[in-house]
mmCIF file of C-alpha atoms in Angstrom:
data_model
loop_
_atom_site.group_PDB
_atom_site.id
_atom_site.type_symbol
_atom_site.label_atom_id
_atom_site.label_comp_id
_atom_site.label_asym_id
_atom_site.label_seq_id
_atom_site.Cartn_x
_atom_site.Cartn_y
_atom_site.Cartn_z
ATOM 1 C CA MET C 21 0.000 0.000 0.000
ATOM 2 C CA GLU C 22 2.846 2.425 0.754
ATOM 3 C CA SER C 23 4.358 1.954 -2.706
ATOM 4 C CA GLU C 24 0.954 2.519 -4.289
ATOM 5 C CA ILE C 25 0.545 5.764 -2.358
ATOM 6 C CA CYS C 26 3.928 6.866 -3.729
ATOM 7 C CA ASN C 27 2.695 6.002 -7.232
ATOM 8 C CA LEU C 28 -0.431 8.045 -6.588
ATOM 9 C CA ILE C 29 1.619 11.071 -5.534
ATOM 10 C CA GLU C 30 3.849 10.770 -8.606
ATOM 11 C CA VAL C 31 0.857 10.500 -10.943
ATOM 12 C CA TRP C 32 -0.860 13.530 -9.484
ATOM 13 C CA PHE C 33 2.345 15.555 -9.470
ATOM 14 C CA SER C 34 2.540 14.810 -13.204
ATOM 15 C CA VAL C 35 -1.081 15.908 -13.570
ATOM 16 C CA PHE C 36 -0.364 19.168 -11.730
ATOM 17 C CA ALA C 37 2.690 19.926 -13.897
ATOM 18 C CA SER C 38 0.731 19.096 -17.061
ATOM 19 C CA VAL C 39 -2.161 21.375 -16.143
ATOM 20 C CA CYS C 40 0.276 24.234 -15.426
ATOM 21 C CA TYR C 41 1.704 23.680 -18.928
ATOM 22 C CA CYS C 42 -1.811 23.858 -20.385
ATOM 23 C CA TYR C 43 -2.434 27.114 -18.527
ATOM 24 C CA ALA C 44 0.758 28.592 -19.996
ATOM 25 C CA ILE C 45 -0.239 27.421 -23.479
ATOM 26 C CA GLY C 46 -3.588 29.139 -23.079
ATOM 27 C CA LYS C 47 -1.775 32.417 -22.384
ATOM 28 C CA VAL C 48 0.473 32.377 -25.450
ATOM 29 C CA VAL C 49 -1.331 30.278 -28.090
ATOM 30 C CA PRO C 50 -4.648 31.518 -29.529
ATOM 31 C CA LYS C 51 -7.670 29.265 -29.363
ATOM 32 C CA GLY C 52 -8.284 26.946 -32.255
ATOM 33 C CA THR C 53 -6.491 24.123 -34.038
ATOM 34 C CA ARG C 54 -3.039 25.418 -33.109
ATOM 35 C CA ARG C 55 -3.803 25.345 -29.386
ATOM 36 C CA LEU C 56 -5.325 21.885 -29.815
ATOM 37 C CA VAL C 57 -2.039 20.594 -31.278
ATOM 38 C CA PHE C 58 -0.169 21.806 -28.186
ATOM 39 C CA LEU C 59 -2.715 20.232 -25.822
ATOM 40 C CA LEU C 60 -3.092 16.830 -27.507
ATOM 41 C CA PRO C 61 0.098 15.386 -25.904
ATOM 42 C CA ILE C 62 -1.398 16.153 -22.476
ATOM 43 C CA VAL C 63 -4.670 14.507 -23.476
ATOM 44 C CA CYS C 64 -2.727 11.360 -24.462
ATOM 45 C CA LEU C 65 -0.711 11.520 -21.226
ATOM 46 C CA PHE C 66 -3.899 11.719 -19.159
ATOM 47 C CA LEU C 67 -5.170 8.583 -20.888
ATOM 48 C CA TYR C 68 -1.930 6.812 -19.966
ATOM 49 C CA LEU C 69 -1.275 7.975 -16.388
ATOM 50 C CA PRO C 70 -4.027 5.905 -14.651
ATOM 51 C CA LEU C 71 -2.296 2.736 -15.867
ATOM 52 C CA HIS C 72 0.515 3.473 -13.380
ATOM 53 C CA LEU C 73 -1.894 2.766 -10.512
ATOM 54 C CA PHE C 74 -2.998 -0.704 -9.453
ATOM 55 C CA VAL C 75 -5.347 -0.152 -6.508
ATOM 56 C CA LEU C 76 -8.895 -0.167 -7.874
ATOM 57 C CA HIS C 77 -10.043 2.984 -6.067
ATOM 58 C CA PHE C 78 -6.938 5.000 -6.953
ATOM 59 C CA ARG C 79 -6.985 3.987 -10.611
ATOM 60 C CA GLY C 80 -10.732 4.372 -11.043
ATOM 61 C CA ILE C 81 -10.950 7.806 -9.420
ATOM 62 C CA THR C 82 -7.860 9.081 -11.244
ATOM 63 C CA ALA C 83 -9.140 7.793 -14.584
ATOM 64 C CA PHE C 84 -12.500 9.467 -14.067
ATOM 65 C CA PHE C 85 -10.950 12.767 -12.980
ATOM 66 C CA ILE C 86 -8.300 13.116 -15.699
ATOM 67 C CA ALA C 87 -8.877 10.630 -18.545
ATOM 68 C CA TRP C 88 -12.515 11.655 -18.817
ATOM 69 C CA LEU C 89 -13.352 15.012 -17.219
ATOM 70 C CA ALA C 90 -9.993 16.795 -17.491
ATOM 71 C CA ASN C 91 -9.488 15.656 -21.087
ATOM 72 C CA PHE C 92 -12.913 16.905 -22.169
ATOM 73 C CA LYS C 93 -12.280 20.218 -20.385
ATOM 74 C CA LEU C 94 -8.916 20.561 -22.169
ATOM 75 C CA LEU C 95 -10.468 19.812 -25.559
ATOM 76 C CA LEU C 96 -13.068 22.502 -24.927
ATOM 77 C CA PHE C 97 -10.338 24.856 -23.687
ATOM 78 C CA ALA C 98 -8.471 24.381 -26.956
ATOM 79 C CA PHE C 99 -11.359 26.111 -28.731
ATOM 80 C CA GLY C 100 -12.037 28.749 -26.067
ATOM 81 C CA LYS C 101 -14.998 27.015 -24.463
ATOM 82 C CA GLY C 102 -15.852 25.232 -21.247
ATOM 83 C CA PRO C 103 -15.152 25.875 -17.561
ATOM 84 C CA LEU C 104 -11.390 26.435 -18.039
ATOM 85 C CA GLN C 105 -11.712 29.374 -20.407
ATOM 86 C CA LEU C 106 -13.277 32.171 -18.397
ATOM 87 C CA SER C 107 -14.219 32.910 -14.838
ATOM 88 C CA SER C 108 -17.680 34.203 -13.986
ATOM 89 C CA ASP C 109 -16.711 37.877 -14.410
ATOM 90 C CA ASN C 110 -15.282 37.322 -17.926
ATOM 91 C CA ARG C 111 -11.651 37.674 -16.925
ATOM 92 C CA SER C 112 -8.975 35.049 -17.452
ATOM 93 C CA ILE C 113 -9.182 32.346 -14.824
ATOM 94 C CA SER C 114 -6.305 32.300 -12.311
ATOM 95 C CA LEU C 115 -3.778 29.465 -12.180
ATOM 96 C CA PRO C 116 -4.997 27.963 -8.851
ATOM 97 C CA HIS C 117 -8.579 28.009 -10.097
ATOM 98 C CA PHE C 118 -7.510 26.617 -13.474
ATOM 99 C CA VAL C 119 -5.707 23.701 -11.790
ATOM 100 C CA ALA C 120 -8.610 22.975 -9.452
ATOM 101 C CA VAL C 121 -11.276 23.086 -12.149
ATOM 102 C CA ALA C 122 -9.145 21.012 -14.542
ATOM 103 C CA CYS C 123 -8.192 18.292 -12.050
ATOM 104 C CA LEU C 124 -11.349 18.013 -9.963
ATOM 105 C CA PRO C 125 -14.988 17.341 -10.895
ATOM 106 C CA ILE C 126 -16.169 20.781 -9.791
ATOM 107 C CA LYS C 127 -17.948 23.718 -11.351
ATOM 108 C CA ILE C 128 -17.580 27.250 -10.041
ATOM 109 C CA GLN C 129 -20.861 28.933 -9.132
ATOM 110 C CA HIS C 130 -21.573 31.861 -11.443
ATOM 111 C CA LYS C 131 -22.033 35.277 -9.952
ATOM 112 C CA VAL C 132 -25.565 36.592 -9.922
ATOM 113 C CA ASP C 133 -26.659 39.752 -11.701
ATOM 114 C CA SER C 134 -29.177 42.184 -10.246
ATOM 115 C CA SER C 135 -32.243 40.915 -12.116
ATOM 116 C CA PRO C 136 -35.000 39.228 -10.055
ATOM 117 C CA THR C 137 -34.911 36.151 -12.295
ATOM 118 C CA SER C 138 -31.211 35.632 -11.655
ATOM 119 C CA HIS C 139 -31.681 35.843 -7.881
ATOM 120 C CA ILE C 140 -34.466 33.266 -8.010
ATOM 121 C CA HIS C 141 -32.339 30.920 -10.134
ATOM 122 C CA HIS C 142 -29.380 31.356 -7.781
ATOM 123 C CA ALA C 143 -31.554 30.655 -4.733
ATOM 124 C CA GLN C 144 -32.845 27.477 -6.367
ATOM 125 C CA LYS C 145 -29.277 26.269 -6.985
ATOM 126 C CA LEU C 146 -28.280 26.941 -3.396
ATOM 127 C CA GLN C 147 -31.348 25.123 -2.161
ATOM 128 C CA ASN C 148 -30.541 22.121 -4.366
ATOM 129 C CA GLY C 149 -26.990 22.101 -3.051
ATOM 130 C CA LYS C 150 -28.216 21.961 0.546
ATOM 131 C CA LYS C 151 -30.612 19.080 -0.012
ATOM 132 C CA SER C 152 -27.985 16.353 0.216
ATOM 133 C CA SER C 153 -25.461 17.990 2.577
ATOM 134 C CA PRO C 154 -27.090 16.974 5.913
ATOM 135 C CA ASN C 155 -27.224 13.292 4.993
ATOM 136 C CA TYR C 156 -23.579 12.757 4.011
ATOM 137 C CA GLY C 157 -22.938 11.212 7.423
ATOM 138 C CA VAL C 158 -25.709 8.678 6.873
ATOM 139 C CA LYS C 159 -24.464 7.935 3.363
ATOM 140 C CA THR C 160 -20.908 7.443 4.608
ATOM 141 C CA LEU C 161 -22.176 4.952 7.170
ATOM 142 C CA LEU C 162 -24.162 3.145 4.476
ATOM 143 C CA LEU C 163 -21.077 3.041 2.269
ATOM 144 C CA ALA C 164 -19.046 1.387 5.043
ATOM 145 C CA ILE C 165 -21.791 -1.237 5.380
ATOM 146 C CA LEU C 166 -22.361 -1.814 1.664
ATOM 147 C CA VAL C 167 -18.667 -2.297 0.869
ATOM 148 C CA ASN C 168 -18.850 -5.544 2.855
ATOM 149 C CA VAL C 169 -21.948 -6.924 1.125
ATOM 150 C CA HIS C 170 -19.778 -9.293 -0.943
ATOM 151 C CA ASN C 171 -18.660 -11.076 2.231
ATOM 152 C CA TYR C 172 -22.262 -12.039 2.978
ATOM 153 C CA SER C 173 -23.474 -12.678 -0.573
ATOM 154 C CA ASP C 174 -23.995 -16.398 0.191
ATOM 155 C CA TYR C 175 -26.748 -15.454 2.646
ATOM 156 C CA ILE C 176 -28.502 -12.818 0.499
ATOM 157 C CA HIS C 177 -30.591 -13.274 -2.641
ATOM 158 C CA PRO C 178 -28.512 -12.427 -5.768
ATOM 159 C CA LYS C 179 -30.996 -9.778 -6.928
ATOM 160 C CA VAL C 180 -30.855 -8.079 -3.538
ATOM 161 C CA VAL C 181 -27.052 -8.159 -3.718
ATOM 162 C CA SER C 182 -27.224 -6.471 -7.136
ATOM 163 C CA LEU C 183 -29.520 -3.761 -5.767
ATOM 164 C CA LEU C 184 -27.168 -3.159 -2.843
ATOM 165 C CA ASN C 185 -24.235 -2.937 -5.261
ATOM 166 C CA VAL C 186 -26.087 -0.259 -7.226
ATOM 167 C CA MET C 187 -26.598 1.685 -3.992
ATOM 168 C CA TYR C 188 -22.902 1.279 -3.205
ATOM 169 C CA LEU C 189 -21.888 2.706 -6.593
ATOM 170 C CA TYR C 190 -24.156 5.728 -6.299
ATOM 171 C CA ILE C 191 -23.207 6.575 -2.704
ATOM 172 C CA GLN C 192 -19.490 6.091 -3.368
ATOM 173 C CA LEU C 193 -19.573 8.346 -6.430
ATOM 174 C CA GLU C 194 -21.540 11.063 -4.645
ATOM 175 C CA ILE C 195 -19.232 11.051 -1.613
ATOM 176 C CA ILE C 196 -16.074 11.129 -3.783
ATOM 177 C CA LEU C 197 -17.373 14.098 -5.766
ATOM 178 C CA ALA C 198 -18.482 15.862 -2.582
ATOM 179 C CA MET C 199 -15.032 15.360 -1.031
ATOM 180 C CA ALA C 200 -13.325 16.778 -4.127
ATOM 181 C CA ALA C 201 -15.635 19.792 -4.034
ATOM 182 C CA ALA C 202 -15.026 20.288 -0.306
ATOM 183 C CA VAL C 203 -11.240 20.274 -0.799
ATOM 184 C CA ALA C 204 -11.496 22.872 -3.573
ATOM 185 C CA LYS C 205 -13.825 25.044 -1.492
ATOM 186 C CA VAL C 206 -11.554 24.970 1.583
ATOM 187 C CA LEU C 207 -8.302 25.591 -0.311
ATOM 188 C CA LEU C 208 -9.535 28.151 -2.826
ATOM 189 C CA GLY C 209 -12.720 29.544 -1.329
ATOM 190 C CA LEU C 210 -14.722 28.645 -4.426
ATOM 191 C CA GLU C 211 -18.499 28.620 -4.434
ATOM 192 C CA LEU C 212 -19.307 25.314 -6.115
ATOM 193 C CA GLU C 213 -22.373 23.947 -7.807
ATOM 194 C CA PRO C 214 -23.690 20.592 -6.513
ATOM 195 C CA GLN C 215 -22.946 17.447 -8.519
ATOM 196 C CA PHE C 216 -26.004 15.413 -7.480
ATOM 197 C CA ASP C 217 -29.527 16.415 -6.553
ATOM 198 C CA GLU C 218 -30.998 13.252 -5.007
ATOM 199 C CA PRO C 219 -31.424 11.348 -8.316
ATOM 200 C CA TYR C 220 -33.672 8.726 -6.698
ATOM 201 C CA LEU C 221 -36.341 11.477 -6.526
ATOM 202 C CA SER C 222 -36.394 11.904 -10.321
ATOM 203 C CA THR C 223 -39.829 12.034 -11.941
ATOM 204 C CA SER C 224 -38.655 11.499 -15.533
ATOM 205 C CA LEU C 225 -35.592 10.491 -17.526
ATOM 206 C CA GLN C 226 -35.103 14.137 -18.489
ATOM 207 C CA ASP C 227 -35.150 15.026 -14.808
ATOM 208 C CA PHE C 228 -32.727 12.193 -13.953
ATOM 209 C CA TRP C 229 -30.104 12.777 -16.651
ATOM 210 C CA GLY C 230 -30.427 16.525 -17.056
ATOM 211 C CA ARG C 231 -31.014 17.885 -13.556
ATOM 212 C CA ARG C 232 -30.118 15.313 -10.925
ATOM 213 C CA TRP C 233 -27.461 12.768 -11.968
ATOM 214 C CA ASN C 234 -23.738 13.652 -12.131
ATOM 215 C CA LEU C 235 -24.291 17.223 -13.285
ATOM 216 C CA MET C 236 -20.596 17.831 -14.002
ATOM 217 C CA VAL C 237 -20.565 15.123 -16.676
ATOM 218 C CA SER C 238 -23.874 16.351 -18.084
ATOM 219 C CA SER C 239 -22.628 19.915 -18.479
ATOM 220 C CA ILE C 240 -19.340 18.810 -20.079
ATOM 221 C CA LEU C 241 -21.063 16.484 -22.543
ATOM 222 C CA ARG C 242 -23.557 19.207 -23.435
ATOM 223 C CA LEU C 243 -20.736 21.566 -24.402
ATOM 224 C CA ALA C 244 -18.439 18.989 -26.006
ATOM 225 C CA VAL C 245 -20.926 16.739 -27.823
ATOM 226 C CA TYR C 246 -24.559 17.833 -27.689
ATOM 227 C CA GLU C 247 -24.228 21.426 -28.889
ATOM 228 C CA PRO C 248 -21.692 20.771 -31.716
ATOM 229 C CA THR C 249 -23.734 17.813 -32.960
ATOM 230 C CA ARG C 250 -26.966 19.794 -32.859
ATOM 231 C CA ASN C 251 -25.394 22.729 -34.693
ATOM 232 C CA LEU C 252 -24.012 20.390 -37.358
ATOM 233 C CA ALA C 253 -27.290 18.508 -37.768
ATOM 234 C CA SER C 254 -29.339 21.714 -37.908
ATOM 235 C CA GLY C 255 -28.028 22.419 -41.389
ATOM 236 C CA LEU C 256 -29.119 18.978 -42.550
ATOM 237 C CA VAL C 257 -32.449 18.272 -40.854
ATOM 238 C CA GLY C 258 -33.436 21.583 -39.253
ATOM 239 C CA ARG C 259 -33.128 22.882 -35.714
ATOM 240 C CA GLU C 260 -36.095 20.982 -34.293
ATOM 241 C CA TRP C 261 -35.071 17.534 -35.566
ATOM 242 C CA ALA C 262 -31.384 18.127 -34.857
ATOM 243 C CA ARG C 263 -32.035 17.438 -31.190
ATOM 244 C CA PHE C 264 -32.435 13.716 -31.876
ATOM 245 C CA PRO C 265 -28.964 12.976 -33.309
ATOM 246 C CA ALA C 266 -27.511 15.331 -30.682
ATOM 247 C CA VAL C 267 -29.084 13.344 -27.839
ATOM 248 C CA MET C 268 -28.063 9.993 -29.323
ATOM 249 C CA GLY C 269 -24.529 11.224 -30.001
ATOM 250 C CA THR C 270 -24.198 12.448 -26.423
ATOM 251 C CA PHE C 271 -25.386 9.160 -24.930
ATOM 252 C CA PHE C 272 -23.162 7.211 -27.329
ATOM 253 C CA VAL C 273 -20.064 9.143 -26.228
ATOM 254 C CA SER C 274 -21.069 8.652 -22.592
ATOM 255 C CA GLY C 275 -21.354 4.911 -23.195
ATOM 256 C CA ILE C 276 -17.930 4.731 -24.862
ATOM 257 C CA MET C 277 -16.369 6.684 -21.989
ATOM 258 C CA HIS C 278 -17.919 4.302 -19.472
ATOM 259 C CA GLU C 279 -16.463 1.390 -21.427
ATOM 260 C CA LEU C 280 -13.071 3.106 -21.250
ATOM 261 C CA MET C 281 -13.384 3.706 -17.502
ATOM 262 C CA PHE C 282 -14.070 0.048 -16.848
ATOM 263 C CA SER C 283 -11.228 -1.014 -19.102
ATOM 264 C CA TYR C 284 -9.023 0.781 -16.573
ATOM 265 C CA LEU C 285 -10.628 -1.346 -13.860
ATOM 266 C CA GLY C 286 -9.611 -4.608 -15.469
ATOM 267 C CA SER C 287 -12.053 -5.458 -18.240
ATOM 268 C CA ASP C 288 -10.209 -7.541 -20.833
ATOM 269 C CA LYS C 289 -12.739 -6.911 -23.613
ATOM 270 C CA LEU C 290 -15.371 -4.407 -24.643
ATOM 271 C CA THR C 291 -18.800 -6.052 -24.714
ATOM 272 C CA MET C 292 -20.586 -2.783 -25.660
ATOM 273 C CA GLU C 293 -23.338 -3.643 -23.166
ATOM 274 C CA MET C 294 -22.699 -0.403 -21.320
ATOM 275 C CA THR C 295 -22.893 1.562 -24.560
ATOM 276 C CA CYS C 296 -26.193 -0.171 -25.318
ATOM 277 C CA PHE C 297 -27.432 0.917 -21.873
ATOM 278 C CA PHE C 298 -26.806 4.571 -22.686
ATOM 279 C CA LEU C 299 -28.153 4.328 -26.244
ATOM 280 C CA LEU C 300 -31.351 2.765 -24.875
ATOM 281 C CA HIS C 301 -31.722 5.602 -22.391
ATOM 282 C CA GLY C 302 -31.105 8.127 -25.161
ATOM 283 C CA LEU C 303 -33.894 6.613 -27.256
ATOM 284 C CA CYS C 304 -36.259 6.499 -24.295
ATOM 285 C CA LEU C 305 -35.437 10.095 -23.367
ATOM 286 C CA ILE C 306 -36.313 11.192 -26.918
ATOM 287 C CA ALA C 307 -39.554 9.190 -26.785
ATOM 288 C CA GLU C 308 -40.393 10.724 -23.418
ATOM 289 C CA GLY C 309 -39.885 14.236 -24.778
ATOM 290 C CA PHE C 310 -42.032 13.424 -27.815
ATOM 291 C CA LEU C 311 -44.895 12.143 -25.636
ATOM 292 C CA LYS C 312 -44.724 15.210 -23.394
ATOM 293 C CA LYS C 313 -44.952 17.418 -26.454
ATOM 294 C CA CYS C 314 -47.905 15.450 -27.833
ATOM 295 C CA PHE C 315 -49.918 15.700 -24.619
ATOM 296 C CA ALA C 316 -48.703 19.295 -24.029
ATOM 297 C CA GLY C 317 -49.816 19.385 -20.403
ATOM 298 C CA ARG C 318 -53.298 17.947 -21.111
ATOM 299 C CA TRP C 319 -52.474 14.775 -19.198
ATOM 300 C CA LYS C 320 -49.724 14.076 -16.719
ATOM 301 C CA LEU C 321 -48.873 11.164 -14.451
ATOM 302 C CA PRO C 322 -48.768 11.867 -10.708
ATOM 303 C CA ALA C 323 -45.226 12.569 -9.518
ATOM 304 C CA VAL C 324 -45.205 9.482 -7.284
ATOM 305 C CA ILE C 325 -46.075 7.140 -10.161
ATOM 306 C CA SER C 326 -43.717 8.775 -12.666
ATOM 307 C CA GLY C 327 -40.962 8.709 -10.042
ATOM 308 C CA LEU C 328 -41.429 4.992 -9.400
ATOM 309 C CA LEU C 329 -41.493 4.265 -13.139
ATOM 310 C CA THR C 330 -38.317 6.293 -13.717
ATOM 311 C CA THR C 331 -36.404 4.710 -10.829
ATOM 312 C CA GLY C 332 -37.627 1.253 -11.787
ATOM 313 C CA PHE C 333 -36.593 1.720 -15.411
ATOM 314 C CA VAL C 334 -33.100 2.921 -14.458
ATOM 315 C CA LEU C 335 -32.620 0.006 -12.049
ATOM 316 C CA LEU C 336 -34.011 -2.600 -14.436
ATOM 317 C CA THR C 337 -31.916 -1.517 -17.418
ATOM 318 C CA GLY C 338 -28.883 -1.132 -15.167
ATOM 319 C CA TYR C 339 -29.360 -4.683 -13.868
ATOM 320 C CA TRP C 340 -29.695 -5.960 -17.441
ATOM 321 C CA LEU C 341 -26.895 -4.061 -19.219
ATOM 322 C CA PHE C 342 -24.750 -2.190 -16.693
ATOM 323 C CA LEU C 343 -24.069 -4.592 -13.826
ATOM 324 C CA PRO C 344 -22.895 -7.623 -15.892
ATOM 325 C CA PHE C 345 -19.981 -5.558 -17.172
ATOM 326 C CA MET C 346 -19.010 -4.667 -13.613
ATOM 327 C CA HIS C 347 -19.313 -8.246 -12.404
ATOM 328 C CA SER C 348 -16.989 -9.362 -15.190
ATOM 329 C CA CYS C 349 -14.368 -6.950 -13.777
ATOM 330 C CA ARG C 350 -15.028 -8.245 -10.227
ATOM 331 C CA VAL C 351 -15.315 -4.609 -9.165
ATOM 332 C CA PHE C 352 -17.283 -5.192 -5.977
ATOM 333 C CA GLU C 353 -15.133 -8.075 -4.720
ATOM 334 C CA ARG C 354 -11.919 -6.140 -5.332
ATOM 335 C CA ALA C 355 -13.338 -3.002 -3.727
ATOM 336 C CA SER C 356 -14.229 -4.963 -0.600
ATOM 337 C CA ALA C 357 -10.736 -6.506 -0.421
ATOM 338 C CA GLU C 358 -9.079 -3.104 -0.882
ATOM 339 C CA TYR C 359 -11.226 -1.633 1.866
ATOM 340 C CA VAL C 360 -9.943 -4.293 4.264
ATOM 341 C CA GLN C 361 -6.350 -3.620 3.179
ATOM 342 C CA LEU C 362 -6.794 0.119 3.677
ATOM 343 C CA VAL C 363 -8.229 -0.320 7.171
ATOM 344 C CA THR C 364 -5.371 -2.673 8.081
ATOM 345 C CA PHE C 365 -2.806 -0.213 6.699
ATOM 346 C CA ILE C 366 -4.260 2.670 8.735
ATOM 347 C CA GLU C 367 -4.380 0.564 11.905
ATOM 348 C CA ASN C 368 -0.743 -0.469 11.482
ATOM 349 C CA ARG C 369 0.309 3.149 10.976
ATOM 350 C CA PHE C 370 -1.410 4.203 14.183
ATOM 351 C CA ARG C 371 0.202 1.345 16.113
ATOM 352 C CA ARG C 372 3.654 2.408 14.937
ATOM 353 C CA GLN C 373 3.028 5.888 16.239
#
């Protein structure tokens, strides 16, 4: 474990140095293809660096932070777009803020103008951010319990084990993102937008994917995939119909990136089941939007029923297409074993002191 921690420090020192280089490039090279050429070596490096880590949690988190999020932010930055380009007051972002936003899954809260609408929107964001903050203690406790589910899988029905594994994934991801945001807020004093808004309360797929689930990824994919695809398709099929290929393209890229993330975790082949999961959700999201437009408010399911249908659909399709890929990587078993190793390592360190 000590050698792996040293590897982790070396990898993240390389990330820090690389992001500083990107910041310098942004100062001297104009946006466009030329800046992209200078940034592409860093993009390739960020795809390679997670392979230097062997602990599942270290490799998975690092891959998600830099191979996915940081790379997409850098590609947007090459063309003068995205969270790395400008701060909220339209001045060049500072180096500490640039490094934090590039390396961590965070989004700086925009300043509010004096209009009443802006104040209402800002208040809604703050309220959403506070919804999940009081229950982080409960979720941390649940995470400590769920990480050991594999040890008792012989005594629990397999479908219940799968449901508990889904809960483990969601809680772990939310806590990791919250910790990253907390570090950035303490060190830099940034006002950050929340990354989750209790997705299990979603009343539709649009609500789940667009307003509640992993909002950092959603905003990055909107800028990097959805908007360019929609603009390109608008010239071919018109603005209204261009939304369909834009949605499908976005979900396709998300599926491919999930396949890549799990290849870092030990998958020896790409089954494309995870990509099929996201393509299915893209199709269903389009169908949902079409039905809403057809009924145009004349008929609407009660929120309780639509919420149950949405949650059930996400769980059912995840059980069918998402979880088998994870089981093939033995993600849950390895995570449980690493948790035991980490606890043992910490206990031994305290005993030495």
